PDB file of C-alpha atoms in Angstrom:
ATOM      1  CA  MET A  27      -0.063  -0.118  -0.084  1.00  0.00           C
ATOM      2  CA  LYS A  28       1.560   3.439  -0.840  1.00  0.00           C
ATOM      3  CA  ASN A  29       1.369   6.287   1.453  1.00  0.00           C
ATOM      4  CA  ASN A  30       0.081   9.836   0.536  1.00  0.00           C
ATOM      5  CA  GLU A  31       3.315  10.542  -1.468  1.00  0.00           C
ATOM      6  CA  GLY A  32       3.201   7.197  -3.264  1.00  0.00           C
ATOM      7  CA  GLN A  33       6.656   6.524  -2.385  1.00  0.00           C
ATOM      8  CA  ILE A  34       7.345   4.327   0.488  1.00  0.00           C
ATOM      9  CA  MET A  35       5.636   0.856   1.160  1.00  0.00           C
ATOM     10  CA  LYS A  36       5.670  -0.652   4.380  1.00  0.00           C
ATOM     11  CA  ALA A  37       6.002  -4.326   5.229  1.00  0.00           C
ATOM     12  CA  THR A  38       5.940  -5.916   8.563  1.00  0.00           C
ATOM     13  CA  VAL A  39       7.694  -9.365   9.496  1.00  0.00           C
ATOM     14  CA  HIS A  40       6.605 -11.462  12.541  1.00  0.00           C
ATOM     15  CA  ILE A  41       9.134 -13.767  13.375  1.00  0.00           C
ATOM     16  CA  MET A  42       8.467 -16.743  15.935  1.00  0.00           C
ATOM     17  CA  LEU A  43       9.998 -19.495  17.494  1.00  0.00           C
ATOM     18  CA  LYS A  44       8.517 -22.777  15.895  1.00  0.00           C
ATOM     19  CA  ASN A  45       6.692 -25.298  17.993  1.00  0.00           C
ATOM     20  CA  GLY A  46       8.803 -27.497  19.878  1.00  0.00           C
ATOM     21  CA  VAL A  47      11.704 -25.142  19.976  1.00  0.00           C
ATOM     22  CA  LEU A  48      12.453 -24.213  23.666  1.00  0.00           C
ATOM     23  CA  ASP A  49      11.844 -20.462  23.978  1.00  0.00           C
ATOM     24  CA  PRO A  50      13.822 -19.871  27.662  1.00  0.00           C
ATOM     25  CA  GLN A  51      12.903 -15.887  27.338  1.00  0.00           C
ATOM     26  CA  GLY A  52       9.301 -16.779  27.236  1.00  0.00           C
ATOM     27  CA  GLU A  53       9.529 -19.270  29.862  1.00  0.00           C
ATOM     28  CA  ALA A  54      11.110 -16.588  31.924  1.00  0.00           C
ATOM     29  CA  VAL A  55       8.497 -13.946  31.316  1.00  0.00           C
ATOM     30  CA  ARG A  56       5.763 -16.829  32.005  1.00  0.00           C
ATOM     31  CA  HIS A  57       7.576 -17.310  35.458  1.00  0.00           C
ATOM     32  CA  ALA A  58       7.627 -13.647  36.228  1.00  0.00           C
ATOM     33  CA  LEU A  59       3.935 -13.034  35.277  1.00  0.00           C
ATOM     34  CA  GLY A  60       3.021 -16.092  37.472  1.00  0.00           C
ATOM     35  CA  ALA A  61       5.232 -14.431  40.490  1.00  0.00           C
ATOM     36  CA  LEU A  62       3.082 -11.165  40.050  1.00  0.00           C
ATOM     37  CA  GLY A  63      -0.072 -13.203  40.565  1.00  0.00           C
ATOM     38  CA  PHE A  64      -1.397 -13.476  36.983  1.00  0.00           C
ATOM     39  CA  ASP A  65      -2.182 -17.262  37.561  1.00  0.00           C
ATOM     40  CA  SER A  66      -4.228 -17.383  34.254  1.00  0.00           C
ATOM     41  CA  VAL A  67      -0.812 -17.472  32.126  1.00  0.00           C
ATOM     42  CA  GLN A  68      -0.381 -20.818  30.596  1.00  0.00           C
ATOM     43  CA  GLY A  69       2.407 -20.130  28.269  1.00  0.00           C
ATOM     44  CA  VAL A  70       4.371 -17.446  26.858  1.00  0.00           C
ATOM     45  CA  ARG A  71       6.113 -17.428  23.617  1.00  0.00           C
ATOM     46  CA  GLN A  72       8.227 -14.358  22.600  1.00  0.00           C
ATOM     47  CA  GLY A  73       9.211 -13.329  18.838  1.00  0.00           C
ATOM     48  CA  LYS A  74      10.240 -10.327  17.143  1.00  0.00           C
ATOM     49  CA  VAL A  75       8.477  -7.718  14.714  1.00  0.00           C
ATOM     50  CA  ILE A  76      10.535  -6.014  11.845  1.00  0.00           C
ATOM     51  CA  GLU A  77       8.924  -3.082  10.130  1.00  0.00           C
ATOM     52  CA  LEU A  78      10.462  -2.537   6.780  1.00  0.00           C
ATOM     53  CA  ASP A  79      10.179   0.919   4.807  1.00  0.00           C
ATOM     54  CA  LEU A  80      10.331  -0.102   1.034  1.00  0.00           C
ATOM     55  CA  ASP A  81      10.648   1.345  -2.310  1.00  0.00           C
ATOM     56  CA  GLU A  82       7.482   1.602  -4.366  1.00  0.00           C
ATOM     57  CA  GLY A  83       7.064  -1.474  -6.404  1.00  0.00           C
ATOM     58  CA  ALA A  84       8.797  -3.788  -3.852  1.00  0.00           C
ATOM     59  CA  THR A  85       6.792  -6.944  -3.662  1.00  0.00           C
ATOM     60  CA  GLU A  86       5.920  -9.714  -0.961  1.00  0.00           C
ATOM     61  CA  ALA A  87       8.355 -11.922  -2.820  1.00  0.00           C
ATOM     62  CA  ASP A  88      11.441  -9.518  -2.081  1.00  0.00           C
ATOM     63  CA  VAL A  89      10.478  -9.512   1.755  1.00  0.00           C
ATOM     64  CA  THR A  90      10.159 -13.166   1.666  1.00  0.00           C
ATOM     65  CA  ALA A  91      13.584 -13.627   0.219  1.00  0.00           C
ATOM     66  CA  MET A  92      14.830 -11.147   2.928  1.00  0.00           C
ATOM     67  CA  CYS A  93      13.472 -13.500   5.513  1.00  0.00           C
ATOM     68  CA  GLU A  94      14.937 -16.670   4.037  1.00  0.00           C
ATOM     69  CA  LYS A  95      18.452 -15.085   3.551  1.00  0.00           C
ATOM     70  CA  LEU A  96      18.642 -12.877   6.755  1.00  0.00           C
ATOM     71  CA  LEU A  97      15.867 -11.877   9.124  1.00  0.00           C
ATOM     72  CA  ALA A  98      14.786 -15.250  10.347  1.00  0.00           C
ATOM     73  CA  ASN A  99      16.766 -18.628  10.523  1.00  0.00           C
ATOM     74  CA  THR A 100      14.190 -21.104   9.535  1.00  0.00           C
ATOM     75  CA  VAL A 101      16.106 -24.077  11.362  1.00  0.00           C
ATOM     76  CA  ILE A 102      14.363 -22.481  14.341  1.00  0.00           C
ATOM     77  CA  GLU A 103      11.889 -19.441  13.292  1.00  0.00           C
ATOM     78  CA  SER A 104       8.751 -19.390  11.303  1.00  0.00           C
ATOM     79  CA  TYR A 105       7.872 -15.914   9.873  1.00  0.00           C
ATOM     80  CA  SER A 106       5.102 -14.040   8.119  1.00  0.00           C
ATOM     81  CA  VAL A 107       4.969 -11.200   6.092  1.00  0.00           C
ATOM     82  CA  GLU A 108       2.377  -8.431   5.933  1.00  0.00           C
ATOM     83  CA  MET A 109       2.393  -5.675   3.244  1.00  0.00           C
ATOM     84  CA  GLY A 110       1.118  -2.385   3.889  1.00  0.00           C
TER      85      GLY A 110
ATOM     86  CA  MET B  28      50.335 -23.728   7.934  1.00  0.00           C
ATOM     87  CA  HIS B  29      49.042 -20.357   6.949  1.00  0.00           C
ATOM     88  CA  ALA B  30      45.835 -19.351   9.126  1.00  0.00           C
ATOM     89  CA  ALA B  31      43.553 -16.394   8.581  1.00  0.00           C
ATOM     90  CA  VAL B  32      41.883 -15.084  11.581  1.00  0.00           C
ATOM     91  CA  ILE B  33      38.577 -13.035  10.858  1.00  0.00           C
ATOM     92  CA  VAL B  34      38.006  -9.836  12.859  1.00  0.00           C
ATOM     93  CA  PHE B  35      34.425  -8.562  13.082  1.00  0.00           C
ATOM     94  CA  PRO B  36      33.179  -5.639  14.865  1.00  0.00           C
ATOM     95  CA  GLY B  37      32.748  -6.890  18.204  1.00  0.00           C
ATOM     96  CA  SER B  38      35.285  -9.879  18.007  1.00  0.00           C
ATOM     97  CA  ASN B  39      36.932 -10.369  21.221  1.00  0.00           C
ATOM     98  CA  CYS B  40      38.981 -13.486  21.143  1.00  0.00           C
ATOM     99  CA  ASP B  41      40.744 -12.786  17.339  1.00  0.00           C
ATOM    100  CA  ARG B  42      44.031 -12.119  18.948  1.00  0.00           C
ATOM    101  CA  ASP B  43      43.855 -14.988  21.495  1.00  0.00           C
ATOM    102  CA  LEU B  44      43.098 -17.251  18.495  1.00  0.00           C
ATOM    103  CA  ALA B  45      45.866 -15.866  16.628  1.00  0.00           C
ATOM    104  CA  VAL B  46      48.354 -16.463  19.549  1.00  0.00           C
ATOM    105  CA  ALA B  47      47.237 -20.182  19.946  1.00  0.00           C
ATOM    106  CA  PHE B  48      47.885 -20.833  16.227  1.00  0.00           C
ATOM    107  CA  GLU B  49      51.250 -18.976  16.177  1.00  0.00           C
ATOM    108  CA  ALA B  50      52.365 -21.104  19.247  1.00  0.00           C
ATOM    109  CA  ALA B  51      51.605 -24.169  17.355  1.00  0.00           C
ATOM    110  CA  GLY B  52      53.769 -22.961  14.414  1.00  0.00           C
ATOM    111  CA  ALA B  53      51.298 -21.295  11.930  1.00  0.00           C
ATOM    112  CA  ARG B  54      51.748 -17.923  10.199  1.00  0.00           C
ATOM    113  CA  VAL B  55      48.764 -16.038  10.876  1.00  0.00           C
ATOM    114  CA  SER B  56      47.006 -13.200   8.947  1.00  0.00           C
ATOM    115  CA  MET B  57      44.305 -11.062  10.429  1.00  0.00           C
ATOM    116  CA  VAL B  58      41.436 -10.443   8.000  1.00  0.00           C
ATOM    117  CA  TRP B  59      38.837  -7.676   8.238  1.00  0.00           C
ATOM    118  CA  HIS B  60      35.212  -8.442   7.634  1.00  0.00           C
ATOM    119  CA  LYS B  61      34.848  -5.977   4.896  1.00  0.00           C
ATOM    120  CA  ASP B  62      37.777  -7.641   2.808  1.00  0.00           C
ATOM    121  CA  SER B  63      36.223  -9.659   0.053  1.00  0.00           C
ATOM    122  CA  SER B  64      38.819 -12.240  -0.225  1.00  0.00           C
ATOM    123  CA  LEU B  65      41.075 -14.541   1.791  1.00  0.00           C
ATOM    124  CA  PRO B  66      44.833 -14.118   1.465  1.00  0.00           C
ATOM    125  CA  GLN B  67      46.522 -16.362  -0.934  1.00  0.00           C
ATOM    126  CA  GLY B  68      47.454 -19.733   0.460  1.00  0.00           C
ATOM    127  CA  VAL B  69      45.552 -19.875   3.429  1.00  0.00           C
ATOM    128  CA  ASP B  70      45.050 -23.354   4.953  1.00  0.00           C
ATOM    129  CA  ILE B  71      42.829 -22.719   7.525  1.00  0.00           C
ATOM    130  CA  VAL B  72      40.198 -19.944   8.655  1.00  0.00           C
ATOM    131  CA  GLY B  73      39.793 -19.186  12.468  1.00  0.00           C
ATOM    132  CA  ILE B  74      36.385 -17.362  13.110  1.00  0.00           C
ATOM    133  CA  PRO B  75      36.955 -16.063  16.659  1.00  0.00           C
ATOM    134  CA  GLY B  76      34.504 -15.671  19.763  1.00  0.00           C
ATOM    135  CA  GLY B  77      33.065 -12.311  20.660  1.00  0.00           C
ATOM    136  CA  PHE B  78      29.973 -10.559  20.090  1.00  0.00           C
ATOM    137  CA  SER B  79      30.007  -9.718  16.307  1.00  0.00           C
ATOM    138  CA  PHE B  80      27.766  -6.963  15.393  1.00  0.00           C
ATOM    139  CA  GLY B  81      26.645  -6.633  18.724  1.00  0.00           C
ATOM    140  CA  ASP B  82      24.840 -10.040  18.479  1.00  0.00           C
ATOM    141  CA  TYR B  83      21.903  -7.952  16.684  1.00  0.00           C
ATOM    142  CA  LEU B  84      19.194  -9.888  14.884  1.00  0.00           C
ATOM    143  CA  ARG B  85      20.674 -13.309  15.984  1.00  0.00           C
ATOM    144  CA  CYS B  86      24.051 -14.204  17.143  1.00  0.00           C
ATOM    145  CA  GLY B  87      26.355 -14.446  14.112  1.00  0.00           C
ATOM    146  CA  ALA B  88      23.621 -13.698  11.628  1.00  0.00           C
ATOM    147  CA  ILE B  89      25.016 -10.254  10.533  1.00  0.00           C
ATOM    148  CA  ALA B  90      28.666 -11.428  10.410  1.00  0.00           C
ATOM    149  CA  ALA B  91      27.525 -14.622   8.310  1.00  0.00           C
ATOM    150  CA  ASN B  92      26.459 -12.144   5.663  1.00  0.00           C
ATOM    151  CA  SER B  93      29.513  -9.968   5.701  1.00  0.00           C
ATOM    152  CA  PRO B  94      31.642  -9.838   2.522  1.00  0.00           C
ATOM    153  CA  ILE B  95      34.511 -11.993   3.931  1.00  0.00           C
ATOM    154  CA  CYS B  96      32.066 -15.000   4.934  1.00  0.00           C
ATOM    155  CA  ARG B  97      31.436 -15.409   1.014  1.00  0.00           C
ATOM    156  CA  SER B  98      35.060 -16.307   0.724  1.00  0.00           C
ATOM    157  CA  VAL B  99      35.146 -18.489   3.630  1.00  0.00           C
ATOM    158  CA  ALA B 100      32.025 -20.364   2.421  1.00  0.00           C
ATOM    159  CA  ALA B 101      33.862 -20.787  -0.957  1.00  0.00           C
ATOM    160  CA  HIS B 102      37.147 -21.696   0.942  1.00  0.00           C
ATOM    161  CA  ALA B 103      35.176 -24.396   2.865  1.00  0.00           C
ATOM    162  CA  GLU B 104      33.283 -25.517  -0.298  1.00  0.00           C
ATOM    163  CA  ARG B 105      36.605 -26.032  -2.139  1.00  0.00           C
ATOM    164  CA  GLY B 106      37.511 -28.292   0.937  1.00  0.00           C
ATOM    165  CA  GLY B 107      39.303 -25.892   3.140  1.00  0.00           C
ATOM    166  CA  TYR B 108      39.524 -25.883   6.707  1.00  0.00           C
ATOM    167  CA  ALA B 109      37.912 -23.732   9.186  1.00  0.00           C
ATOM    168  CA  LEU B 110      37.548 -23.530  12.831  1.00  0.00           C
ATOM    169  CA  GLY B 111      34.898 -21.484  14.381  1.00  0.00           C
ATOM    170  CA  VAL B 112      34.887 -21.022  18.103  1.00  0.00           C
ATOM    171  CA  CYS B 113      31.943 -19.798  20.385  1.00  0.00           C
ATOM    172  CA  ASN B 114      30.683 -16.793  18.083  1.00  0.00           C
ATOM    173  CA  GLY B 115      32.565 -18.371  15.255  1.00  0.00           C
ATOM    174  CA  PHE B 116      30.570 -21.520  15.809  1.00  0.00           C
ATOM    175  CA  GLN B 117      27.376 -19.395  15.820  1.00  0.00           C
ATOM    176  CA  VAL B 118      28.645 -17.810  12.702  1.00  0.00           C
ATOM    177  CA  LEU B 119      29.245 -21.042  10.882  1.00  0.00           C
ATOM    178  CA  THR B 120      25.604 -22.328  11.593  1.00  0.00           C
ATOM    179  CA  GLU B 121      24.259 -19.241  10.273  1.00  0.00           C
ATOM    180  CA  THR B 122      26.390 -19.551   7.043  1.00  0.00           C
ATOM    181  CA  GLY B 123      25.054 -22.972   6.690  1.00  0.00           C
ATOM    182  CA  LEU B 124      28.296 -24.547   6.775  1.00  0.00           C
ATOM    183  CA  LEU B 125      27.485 -26.571   9.863  1.00  0.00           C
ATOM    184  CA  PRO B 126      23.788 -27.780  10.599  1.00  0.00           C
ATOM    185  CA  GLY B 127      21.589 -26.456  13.641  1.00  0.00           C
ATOM    186  CA  VAL B 128      21.708 -23.278  15.534  1.00  0.00           C
ATOM    187  CA  LEU B 129      22.859 -21.954  19.096  1.00  0.00           C
ATOM    188  CA  LEU B 130      19.881 -20.878  21.258  1.00  0.00           C
ATOM    189  CA  ARG B 131      19.973 -18.987  24.303  1.00  0.00           C
ATOM    190  CA  ASN B 132      21.353 -20.894  27.242  1.00  0.00           C
ATOM    191  CA  ALA B 133      18.230 -22.811  28.887  1.00  0.00           C
ATOM    192  CA  GLY B 134      18.940 -21.069  32.187  1.00  0.00           C
ATOM    193  CA  LEU B 135      18.970 -17.857  30.578  1.00  0.00           C
ATOM    194  CA  LYS B 136      22.419 -16.984  32.468  1.00  0.00           C
ATOM    195  CA  TYR B 137      25.806 -16.148  30.773  1.00  0.00           C
ATOM    196  CA  ILE B 138      28.152 -18.933  31.894  1.00  0.00           C
ATOM    197  CA  CYS B 139      31.654 -18.439  32.011  1.00  0.00           C
ATOM    198  CA  GLN B 140      33.560 -21.468  33.695  1.00  0.00           C
ATOM    199  CA  THR B 141      35.906 -24.202  32.963  1.00  0.00           C
ATOM    200  CA  VAL B 142      33.995 -27.294  31.873  1.00  0.00           C
ATOM    201  CA  GLY B 143      34.748 -30.924  31.476  1.00  0.00           C
ATOM    202  CA  LEU B 144      34.414 -32.139  27.706  1.00  0.00           C
ATOM    203  CA  LYS B 145      34.490 -35.576  26.331  1.00  0.00           C
ATOM    204  CA  VAL B 146      36.381 -36.156  23.038  1.00  0.00           C
ATOM    205  CA  GLU B 147      33.806 -38.064  20.981  1.00  0.00           C
ATOM    206  CA  THR B 148      36.107 -38.672  17.869  1.00  0.00           C
ATOM    207  CA  SER B 149      39.546 -38.649  17.258  1.00  0.00           C
ATOM    208  CA  GLN B 150      38.793 -38.777  13.532  1.00  0.00           C
ATOM    209  CA  SER B 151      39.572 -35.307  12.573  1.00  0.00           C
ATOM    210  CA  VAL B 152      42.680 -33.025  12.015  1.00  0.00           C
ATOM    211  CA  TYR B 153      41.221 -31.116  15.170  1.00  0.00           C
ATOM    212  CA  THR B 154      41.018 -34.116  17.410  1.00  0.00           C
ATOM    213  CA  GLU B 155      43.552 -36.689  16.378  1.00  0.00           C
ATOM    214  CA  GLY B 156      45.927 -35.403  19.338  1.00  0.00           C
ATOM    215  CA  TYR B 157      43.476 -36.536  21.630  1.00  0.00           C
ATOM    216  CA  ASN B 158      41.932 -40.224  22.073  1.00  0.00           C
ATOM    217  CA  ALA B 159      38.275 -40.841  21.745  1.00  0.00           C
ATOM    218  CA  GLY B 160      36.682 -40.926  25.269  1.00  0.00           C
ATOM    219  CA  ASP B 161      39.336 -38.477  26.777  1.00  0.00           C
ATOM    220  CA  VAL B 162      38.051 -35.833  28.973  1.00  0.00           C
ATOM    221  CA  ILE B 163      39.648 -32.461  28.751  1.00  0.00           C
ATOM    222  CA  ASP B 164      39.069 -28.990  30.494  1.00  0.00           C
ATOM    223  CA  ILE B 165      38.143 -26.129  28.373  1.00  0.00           C
ATOM    224  CA  PRO B 166      36.475 -22.794  29.294  1.00  0.00           C
ATOM    225  CA  ILE B 167      33.192 -21.775  27.951  1.00  0.00           C
ATOM    226  CA  ALA B 168      31.859 -18.171  28.120  1.00  0.00           C
ATOM    227  CA  HIS B 169      28.823 -17.738  26.384  1.00  0.00           C
ATOM    228  CA  HIS B 170      24.940 -16.609  26.603  1.00  0.00           C
ATOM    229  CA  ASP B 171      23.879 -18.560  23.412  1.00  0.00           C
ATOM    230  CA  GLY B 172      25.510 -21.686  23.497  1.00  0.00           C
ATOM    231  CA  ASN B 173      22.420 -24.125  23.529  1.00  0.00           C
ATOM    232  CA  TYR B 174      22.910 -26.287  20.383  1.00  0.00           C
ATOM    233  CA  PHE B 175      19.707 -27.264  18.858  1.00  0.00           C
ATOM    234  CA  ALA B 176      18.887 -29.177  15.514  1.00  0.00           C
ATOM    235  CA  ASP B 177      16.041 -31.543  14.702  1.00  0.00           C
ATOM    236  CA  ASP B 178      16.135 -35.141  15.529  1.00  0.00           C
ATOM    237  CA  GLU B 179      17.107 -36.237  12.216  1.00  0.00           C
ATOM    238  CA  THR B 180      20.146 -33.875  12.105  1.00  0.00           C
ATOM    239  CA  ILE B 181      21.239 -34.998  15.814  1.00  0.00           C
ATOM    240  CA  ALA B 182      20.825 -38.708  14.618  1.00  0.00           C
ATOM    241  CA  ARG B 183      22.962 -37.958  11.665  1.00  0.00           C
ATOM    242  CA  LEU B 184      25.595 -36.175  13.309  1.00  0.00           C
ATOM    243  CA  GLN B 185      25.907 -38.975  15.941  1.00  0.00           C
ATOM    244  CA  GLY B 186      25.595 -41.606  13.498  1.00  0.00           C
ATOM    245  CA  GLU B 187      28.542 -40.031  11.132  1.00  0.00           C
ATOM    246  CA  GLY B 188      30.740 -39.557  14.248  1.00  0.00           C
ATOM    247  CA  ARG B 189      30.489 -35.778  13.638  1.00  0.00           C
ATOM    248  CA  VAL B 190      30.039 -35.087  17.164  1.00  0.00           C
ATOM    249  CA  ALA B 191      33.696 -33.576  18.096  1.00  0.00           C
ATOM    250  CA  PHE B 192      33.172 -32.687  21.826  1.00  0.00           C
ATOM    251  CA  SER B 193      30.294 -33.327  24.305  1.00  0.00           C
ATOM    252  CA  TYR B 194      29.676 -31.847  27.717  1.00  0.00           C
ATOM    253  CA  MET B 195      30.278 -33.984  30.881  1.00  0.00           C
ATOM    254  CA  ASN B 196      27.833 -31.763  32.700  1.00  0.00           C
ATOM    255  CA  ASN B 197      25.666 -30.030  30.346  1.00  0.00           C
ATOM    256  CA  PRO B 198      25.618 -26.337  31.268  1.00  0.00           C
ATOM    257  CA  ASN B 199      23.430 -24.810  28.864  1.00  0.00           C
ATOM    258  CA  GLY B 200      20.720 -27.242  27.550  1.00  0.00           C
ATOM    259  CA  ALA B 201      22.362 -28.253  24.361  1.00  0.00           C
ATOM    260  CA  ARG B 202      20.337 -31.184  22.748  1.00  0.00           C
ATOM    261  CA  ALA B 203      22.574 -34.579  23.113  1.00  0.00           C
ATOM    262  CA  ASP B 204      25.232 -32.661  25.275  1.00  0.00           C
ATOM    263  CA  ILE B 205      26.643 -31.251  22.096  1.00  0.00           C
ATOM    264  CA  ALA B 206      29.640 -29.076  22.451  1.00  0.00           C
ATOM    265  CA  GLY B 207      31.327 -29.065  19.187  1.00  0.00           C
ATOM    266  CA  ILE B 208      30.578 -30.439  15.600  1.00  0.00           C
ATOM    267  CA  LEU B 209      32.356 -31.333  12.471  1.00  0.00           C
ATOM    268  CA  SER B 210      31.066 -30.809   8.689  1.00  0.00           C
ATOM    269  CA  GLU B 211      30.379 -33.774   6.579  1.00  0.00           C
ATOM    270  CA  ASN B 212      34.014 -33.872   5.134  1.00  0.00           C
ATOM    271  CA  ARG B 213      35.256 -33.247   8.664  1.00  0.00           C
ATOM    272  CA  ARG B 214      37.168 -30.262   7.744  1.00  0.00           C
ATOM    273  CA  VAL B 215      34.930 -27.609   9.508  1.00  0.00           C
ATOM    274  CA  LEU B 216      34.763 -27.632  13.204  1.00  0.00           C
ATOM    275  CA  GLY B 217      32.517 -25.565  15.354  1.00  0.00           C
ATOM    276  CA  MET B 218      32.664 -25.395  19.190  1.00  0.00           C
ATOM    277  CA  MET B 219      31.215 -23.458  22.035  1.00  0.00           C
ATOM    278  CA  PRO B 220      34.095 -23.801  24.316  1.00  0.00           C
ATOM    279  CA  HIS B 221      37.386 -22.017  23.954  1.00  0.00           C
ATOM    280  CA  PRO B 222      40.521 -24.290  23.396  1.00  0.00           C
ATOM    281  CA  GLU B 223      42.446 -21.038  22.715  1.00  0.00           C
ATOM    282  CA  ARG B 224      41.809 -20.290  26.402  1.00  0.00           C
ATOM    283  CA  ALA B 225      43.481 -23.417  27.710  1.00  0.00           C
ATOM    284  CA  ALA B 226      46.704 -23.421  25.187  1.00  0.00           C
ATOM    285  CA  ASP B 227      49.355 -21.956  27.481  1.00  0.00           C
ATOM    286  CA  ALA B 228      50.309 -22.577  30.951  1.00  0.00           C
ATOM    287  CA  GLY B 229      49.632 -19.023  32.114  1.00  0.00           C
ATOM    288  CA  HIS B 230      46.010 -19.720  31.295  1.00  0.00           C
ATOM    289  CA  GLY B 231      45.741 -22.137  34.008  1.00  0.00           C
ATOM    290  CA  GLY B 232      45.201 -25.257  31.585  1.00  0.00           C
ATOM    291  CA  THR B 233      46.736 -26.459  28.385  1.00  0.00           C
ATOM    292  CA  ASP B 234      44.197 -29.047  27.496  1.00  0.00           C
ATOM    293  CA  GLY B 235      43.401 -26.973  24.363  1.00  0.00           C
ATOM    294  CA  GLN B 236      47.066 -27.064  23.132  1.00  0.00           C
ATOM    295  CA  ALA B 237      46.642 -30.571  21.578  1.00  0.00           C
ATOM    296  CA  LEU B 238      44.053 -29.366  19.142  1.00  0.00           C
ATOM    297  CA  PHE B 239      46.007 -26.622  17.704  1.00  0.00           C
ATOM    298  CA  ARG B 240      49.356 -28.885  17.492  1.00  0.00           C
ATOM    299  CA  ALA B 241      47.432 -31.736  15.579  1.00  0.00           C
ATOM    300  CA  LEU B 242      46.091 -29.091  13.137  1.00  0.00           C
ATOM    301  CA  ALA B 243      49.591 -27.678  12.558  1.00  0.00           C
ATOM    302  CA  GLY B 244      50.999 -31.057  12.193  1.00  0.00           C
ATOM    303  CA  ALA B 245      48.228 -32.238   9.670  1.00  0.00           C
ATOM    304  CA  LEU B 246      48.206 -28.982   7.742  1.00  0.00           C
ATOM    305  CA  VAL B 247      52.242 -28.906   7.391  1.00  0.00           C
ATOM    306  CA  LYS B 248      52.079 -32.413   5.999  1.00  0.00           C
ATOM    307  CA  ALA B 249      49.161 -31.466   3.743  1.00  0.00           C
TER     308      ALA B 249
END
C-alpha cells in the first residue's frame, strides 16, 4: 500500500520460534507473570516484529527472500509477512 | 600452516586465537570482515569468539552475511579447513556450513567457567591429538550456546561420528550434550568452548594445546 506521497511501502515481518523449540525467554516471562499473581498465564512465546520501509514496487516475494536470507533462521523460526 | 583469523566489529577472541595458532607454528594473517577475499595460500580460517555486530538480530547472523564470509564459504566448499569458536560456531551455523543453531542458554544466564568435555572422536585434524573418550578441561563463556537441531540432524551427526566434543555436565541445555560438531567432510569444526583459552600454562590449563598442535602437524604435511 502506498502512503500519501506514493513513494514508500511498509512491510511488517513477524518472526516466532517454531513449535517444539525451547523459548527460555518466554518461559522466564511466564514465571515473572506468575510471580506477579497473573495465575491465568499458561504459556508465553516471545518473538520479533520487524518493520520495513520499502521503495514503491517492492513485492512480498522480495520480503520473503529477505526473511529466508537474513531476517529469520528457518531452522528454528517461522515468519509471516504483512504488506502495507 | 597459514591461518587467517577473521575480525568482525565485536570480535574479542581474535588475538587469542591468533596467539594459539602461532604457538603451534602457524603463520597468521588477520583479515577484516569487509575484505572480500582471503589471503593467498590460506590453509585454515579461524572464526573467533566475541559478539560480532553486537549479536544484533541473531548471534552470528550479520557476520555470516559479511563480504569475507562469502570467501570463507567458498574456501570451505573447496575443501578448505575452518575452525569456529564460540561466536565463530554461531557464524558457521548461520552461514549453513554447519547444521543446527545455537539458542539462548536454557538457564538464561551467561556462563563463564571451565567445563569437562568428552572427546567423542579422534577422526579429524582437530581431534587426532586426543583419544576418543578423553575428558579435557576447556573454558566456556557464552549466553547462547544451547545447541539445537531437529532429531534427524542430531541422529545423523551422531551416526556419522561428527560430534567432536560433548559436555560431561551439560551447562546450557544443548541437545545431546553437544559442544562441538564437524562438517560432513570433517574439515570444518564449530565449538562453543574456547580451546585457545587453555593453550598456555599461563592460562591455568593446557588441554586445548593438542587441538592446535594436531592441526598444525596435519596441515604442514598437507
